[in-house]
Amino acid sequence: MCNKFQIVGSLLRPSELLKYKTQIEHRDDISYPFYQDFAGYETCEAEAIKNVVNKEIEHGLSVITDGEYSKSMWHLDFVWGFEGIERYIADHGYFFRDTDGTSKYETRKDIGLRITGELSGKNHHFIKIFKEFQEHAGDRETKLCVPSPSHIFGELSWSDNIGGKDAVYKNRQELKAGLVKAYKEFVGEFAALGGKIIQFDDCLWELFADDNPNSPYTGENINQEEVQALATEFIDINNTVIDYGHSLGLKVWTHNCRGNYDSRNMGGGSYVKIANLFLKQLKYDRFFLEWDDERAGSLEALAVFKDRPDTEIVLGLLSSKTNTLDDEERVVRLLNEAATIIDKDRLFLSHQCGFASCDGGNELTEDEQWAKINQGQRIAKQYWQTQSV
């Protein structure tokens, strides 16, 4: 085991679990967590989580997750678990870039969110799942991955949930206050249960990179003052919840990528362009950053962490999108380059994202997934020999 290699969170789901997940995707006449709608689903999911925890331990991972097996998607299940939210099948899914880099690739459509009442994070289903998962992990370090407050604020505020005649929240400020309250309720219950590490995942930072050709905020005739104000709003809402987590003794981590669905991405945007915003100002203890290809830009962006000696950086130099092993010479070269900017002891290695941000997963097999994880372990052990345990 080498604690310098980390996984982002999600792992490929077994086929028996996917049989249930696929049915969930196509129905909106059912209610989260869907156990009452499918006989055998709850037992299948629980057994799959137990099995994947054992596999993670067998493969020497130092921080254990539930593989995100309880989720259909990396972010929306968490929102479905709030009081005051109704899920529905939308007219279309999200649009990613297809493998040719230009064509659109549409995702699943069960992404609709309707606010039906005041949001609350109390008695969330994730707490039950975490309690059971923690028992399987024993005394090993665990983390729980949920979407960042700002990401969900973005999704809810860019819909028709605000300001209508019957709207629960009349404006963005009311929505923000309600969402922060719900997150604090959830984080409080997580800490009370004995949780130690919560990870807020986020895919919106690169919208604010002016070298991102796929962003609605780039190009001519864009009011950059409004764009910067929105970025600051996103940072502030996250920091409010991060501060609360810290006050409860939690470690609060984050993972950022540019989309991960069926081995496809949502767009570009370099870290250099957003470093002084999201990397410098967000108060996370550990950043998982996507650096598996040229879209992320130069490692010079890491310089903003020089004045934050207690902040750790996980470099996502490996790819969870491919079914082949990664170029080890490239990984070591970039680790060496990063170590000229940030002390080597503060750096970690990971894949750029999970292997199954949504339950369908990326285009590789479970055996190929574990081979890639083993490769990451091996590279990290060789690179940080004195840190291997």
PDB file of N, CA, C and O in Angstrom, residues 12 96-99 105 259-266 292 295 319-323 352 354-357 360-364:
ATOM      1  N   LEU A  12     -16.399   1.054 -11.293  1.00  0.00           N
ATOM      2  CA  LEU A  12     -17.368   0.403 -12.168  1.00  0.00           C
ATOM      3  C   LEU A  12     -18.325  -0.480 -11.373  1.00  0.00           C
ATOM      4  O   LEU A  12     -17.900  -1.238 -10.505  1.00  0.00           O
ATOM      5  N   PHE A  96     -22.288  16.405 -23.846  1.00  0.00           N
ATOM      6  CA  PHE A  96     -20.842  16.253 -23.758  1.00  0.00           C
ATOM      7  C   PHE A  96     -20.228  16.314 -25.157  1.00  0.00           C
ATOM      8  O   PHE A  96     -20.948  16.317 -26.164  1.00  0.00           O
ATOM      9  N   ARG A  97     -18.912  16.345 -25.216  1.00  0.00           N
ATOM     10  CA  ARG A  97     -18.207  16.237 -26.496  1.00  0.00           C
ATOM     11  C   ARG A  97     -17.986  14.764 -26.802  1.00  0.00           C
ATOM     12  O   ARG A  97     -17.516  14.005 -25.942  1.00  0.00           O
ATOM     13  N   ASP A  98     -18.300  14.365 -28.012  1.00  0.00           N
ATOM     14  CA  ASP A  98     -18.065  12.972 -28.386  1.00  0.00           C
ATOM     15  C   ASP A  98     -16.576  12.750 -28.617  1.00  0.00           C
ATOM     16  O   ASP A  98     -15.772  13.688 -28.563  1.00  0.00           O
ATOM     17  N   THR A  99     -16.216  11.519 -28.864  1.00  0.00           N
ATOM     18  CA  THR A  99     -14.789  11.159 -28.951  1.00  0.00           C
ATOM     19  C   THR A  99     -14.077  11.840 -30.112  1.00  0.00           C
ATOM     20  O   THR A  99     -12.845  11.903 -30.119  1.00  0.00           O
ATOM     21  N   TYR A 105     -22.652  14.668 -27.626  1.00  0.00           N
ATOM     22  CA  TYR A 105     -22.997  13.348 -27.088  1.00  0.00           C
ATOM     23  C   TYR A 105     -23.951  13.578 -25.932  1.00  0.00           C
ATOM     24  O   TYR A 105     -23.588  14.174 -24.916  1.00  0.00           O
ATOM     25  N   GLY A 259     -15.794  17.041 -16.749  1.00  0.00           N
ATOM     26  CA  GLY A 259     -16.823  16.127 -17.214  1.00  0.00           C
ATOM     27  C   GLY A 259     -16.281  14.733 -17.464  1.00  0.00           C
ATOM     28  O   GLY A 259     -15.164  14.570 -17.964  1.00  0.00           O
ATOM     29  N   ASN A 260     -17.070  13.720 -17.102  1.00  0.00           N
ATOM     30  CA  ASN A 260     -16.631  12.331 -17.222  1.00  0.00           C
ATOM     31  C   ASN A 260     -17.865  11.452 -17.393  1.00  0.00           C
ATOM     32  O   ASN A 260     -18.525  11.104 -16.425  1.00  0.00           O
ATOM     33  N   TYR A 261     -18.187  11.121 -18.652  1.00  0.00           N
ATOM     34  CA  TYR A 261     -19.395  10.348 -18.931  1.00  0.00           C
ATOM     35  C   TYR A 261     -19.127   9.456 -20.131  1.00  0.00           C
ATOM     36  O   TYR A 261     -18.810   9.951 -21.221  1.00  0.00           O
ATOM     37  N   ASP A 262     -19.241   8.149 -19.950  1.00  0.00           N
ATOM     38  CA  ASP A 262     -18.971   7.196 -21.040  1.00  0.00           C
ATOM     39  C   ASP A 262     -17.629   7.490 -21.715  1.00  0.00           C
ATOM     40  O   ASP A 262     -17.506   7.451 -22.944  1.00  0.00           O
ATOM     41  N   SER A 263     -16.614   7.813 -20.916  1.00  0.00           N
ATOM     42  CA  SER A 263     -15.261   8.120 -21.397  1.00  0.00           C
ATOM     43  C   SER A 263     -15.201   9.405 -22.226  1.00  0.00           C
ATOM     44  O   SER A 263     -14.238   9.632 -22.960  1.00  0.00           O
ATOM     45  N   ARG A 264     -16.197  10.282 -22.092  1.00  0.00           N
ATOM     46  CA  ARG A 264     -16.213  11.559 -22.804  1.00  0.00           C
ATOM     47  C   ARG A 264     -16.104  12.717 -21.820  1.00  0.00           C
ATOM     48  O   ARG A 264     -16.318  12.532 -20.627  1.00  0.00           O
ATOM     49  N   ASN A 265     -15.768  13.905 -22.339  1.00  0.00           N
ATOM     50  CA  ASN A 265     -15.653  15.081 -21.483  1.00  0.00           C
ATOM     51  C   ASN A 265     -16.592  16.173 -21.966  1.00  0.00           C
ATOM     52  O   ASN A 265     -17.174  16.092 -23.052  1.00  0.00           O
ATOM     53  N   MET A 266     -16.730  17.205 -21.138  1.00  0.00           N
ATOM     54  CA  MET A 266     -17.673  18.283 -21.443  1.00  0.00           C
ATOM     55  C   MET A 266     -16.999  19.480 -22.084  1.00  0.00           C
ATOM     56  O   MET A 266     -17.669  20.330 -22.677  1.00  0.00           O
ATOM     57  N   ASP A 292      -4.917  14.942 -17.000  1.00  0.00           N
ATOM     58  CA  ASP A 292      -4.568  13.772 -17.811  1.00  0.00           C
ATOM     59  C   ASP A 292      -4.320  14.109 -19.269  1.00  0.00           C
ATOM     60  O   ASP A 292      -3.855  13.256 -20.028  1.00  0.00           O
ATOM     61  N   ARG A 295      -5.815  19.705 -22.054  1.00  0.00           N
ATOM     62  CA  ARG A 295      -6.864  20.679 -21.738  1.00  0.00           C
ATOM     63  C   ARG A 295      -6.590  21.412 -20.422  1.00  0.00           C
ATOM     64  O   ARG A 295      -7.001  22.555 -20.249  1.00  0.00           O
ATOM     65  N   SER A 319      -5.454   8.407 -16.472  1.00  0.00           N
ATOM     66  CA  SER A 319      -6.777   8.527 -17.082  1.00  0.00           C
ATOM     67  C   SER A 319      -7.673   7.343 -16.746  1.00  0.00           C
ATOM     68  O   SER A 319      -7.286   6.185 -16.940  1.00  0.00           O
ATOM     69  N   SER A 320      -8.867   7.651 -16.269  1.00  0.00           N
ATOM     70  CA  SER A 320      -9.887   6.618 -16.042  1.00  0.00           C
ATOM     71  C   SER A 320     -10.753   6.416 -17.278  1.00  0.00           C
ATOM     72  O   SER A 320     -11.640   5.567 -17.289  1.00  0.00           O
ATOM     73  N   LYS A 321     -10.498   7.194 -18.326  1.00  0.00           N
ATOM     74  CA  LYS A 321     -11.322   7.146 -19.533  1.00  0.00           C
ATOM     75  C   LYS A 321     -10.857   6.082 -20.525  1.00  0.00           C
ATOM     76  O   LYS A 321     -11.600   5.733 -21.446  1.00  0.00           O
ATOM     77  N   THR A 322      -9.628   5.607 -20.383  1.00  0.00           N
ATOM     78  CA  THR A 322      -9.064   4.666 -21.350  1.00  0.00           C
ATOM     79  C   THR A 322      -8.998   3.262 -20.753  1.00  0.00           C
ATOM     80  O   THR A 322      -9.018   3.088 -19.532  1.00  0.00           O
ATOM     81  N   ASN A 323      -8.888   2.270 -21.628  1.00  0.00           N
ATOM     82  CA  ASN A 323      -8.805   0.883 -21.152  1.00  0.00           C
ATOM     83  C   ASN A 323      -7.380   0.334 -21.201  1.00  0.00           C
ATOM     84  O   ASN A 323      -7.164  -0.858 -21.034  1.00  0.00           O
ATOM     85  N   GLN A 352      -7.691  11.089 -13.292  1.00  0.00           N
ATOM     86  CA  GLN A 352      -8.270  12.425 -13.406  1.00  0.00           C
ATOM     87  C   GLN A 352      -9.677  12.501 -12.828  1.00  0.00           C
ATOM     88  O   GLN A 352     -10.149  13.555 -12.432  1.00  0.00           O
ATOM     89  N   GLY A 354     -13.209   9.606 -11.416  1.00  0.00           N
ATOM     90  CA  GLY A 354     -13.592   8.245 -11.107  1.00  0.00           C
ATOM     91  C   GLY A 354     -13.773   7.421 -12.366  1.00  0.00           C
ATOM     92  O   GLY A 354     -13.742   7.938 -13.487  1.00  0.00           O
ATOM     93  N   PHE A 355     -14.004   6.123 -12.182  1.00  0.00           N
ATOM     94  CA  PHE A 355     -14.187   5.221 -13.316  1.00  0.00           C
ATOM     95  C   PHE A 355     -15.649   5.129 -13.737  1.00  0.00           C
ATOM     96  O   PHE A 355     -15.951   4.609 -14.808  1.00  0.00           O
ATOM     97  N   ALA A 356     -16.546   5.649 -12.916  1.00  0.00           N
ATOM     98  CA  ALA A 356     -17.978   5.569 -13.226  1.00  0.00           C
ATOM     99  C   ALA A 356     -18.695   6.721 -12.548  1.00  0.00           C
ATOM    100  O   ALA A 356     -19.432   6.524 -11.584  1.00  0.00           O
ATOM    101  N   SER A 357     -18.505   7.930 -13.052  1.00  0.00           N
ATOM    102  CA  SER A 357     -19.180   9.087 -12.471  1.00  0.00           C
ATOM    103  C   SER A 357     -20.692   8.927 -12.540  1.00  0.00           C
ATOM    104  O   SER A 357     -21.413   9.428 -11.691  1.00  0.00           O
ATOM    105  N   GLY A 360     -23.358   3.891 -15.600  1.00  0.00           N
ATOM    106  CA  GLY A 360     -22.939   3.148 -16.779  1.00  0.00           C
ATOM    107  C   GLY A 360     -21.434   2.969 -16.872  1.00  0.00           C
ATOM    108  O   GLY A 360     -20.944   1.968 -17.412  1.00  0.00           O
ATOM    109  N   GLY A 361     -20.691   3.933 -16.364  1.00  0.00           N
ATOM    110  CA  GLY A 361     -19.240   3.811 -16.296  1.00  0.00           C
ATOM    111  C   GLY A 361     -18.531   4.141 -17.591  1.00  0.00           C
ATOM    112  O   GLY A 361     -19.147   4.345 -18.643  1.00  0.00           O
ATOM    113  N   ASN A 362     -17.216   4.221 -17.495  1.00  0.00           N
ATOM    114  CA  ASN A 362     -16.387   4.481 -18.660  1.00  0.00           C
ATOM    115  C   ASN A 362     -16.166   3.208 -19.468  1.00  0.00           C
ATOM    116  O   ASN A 362     -16.544   2.112 -19.049  1.00  0.00           O
ATOM    117  N   GLU A 363     -15.526   3.354 -20.623  1.00  0.00           N
ATOM    118  CA  GLU A 363     -15.425   2.258 -21.586  1.00  0.00           C
ATOM    119  C   GLU A 363     -14.203   1.384 -21.312  1.00  0.00           C
ATOM    120  O   GLU A 363     -13.215   1.388 -22.057  1.00  0.00           O
ATOM    121  N   LEU A 364     -14.293   0.626 -20.229  1.00  0.00           N
ATOM    122  CA  LEU A 364     -13.269  -0.349 -19.870  1.00  0.00           C
ATOM    123  C   LEU A 364     -13.910  -1.398 -18.974  1.00  0.00           C
ATOM    124  O   LEU A 364     -15.020  -1.211 -18.473  1.00  0.00           O
TER     125      LEU A 364
END
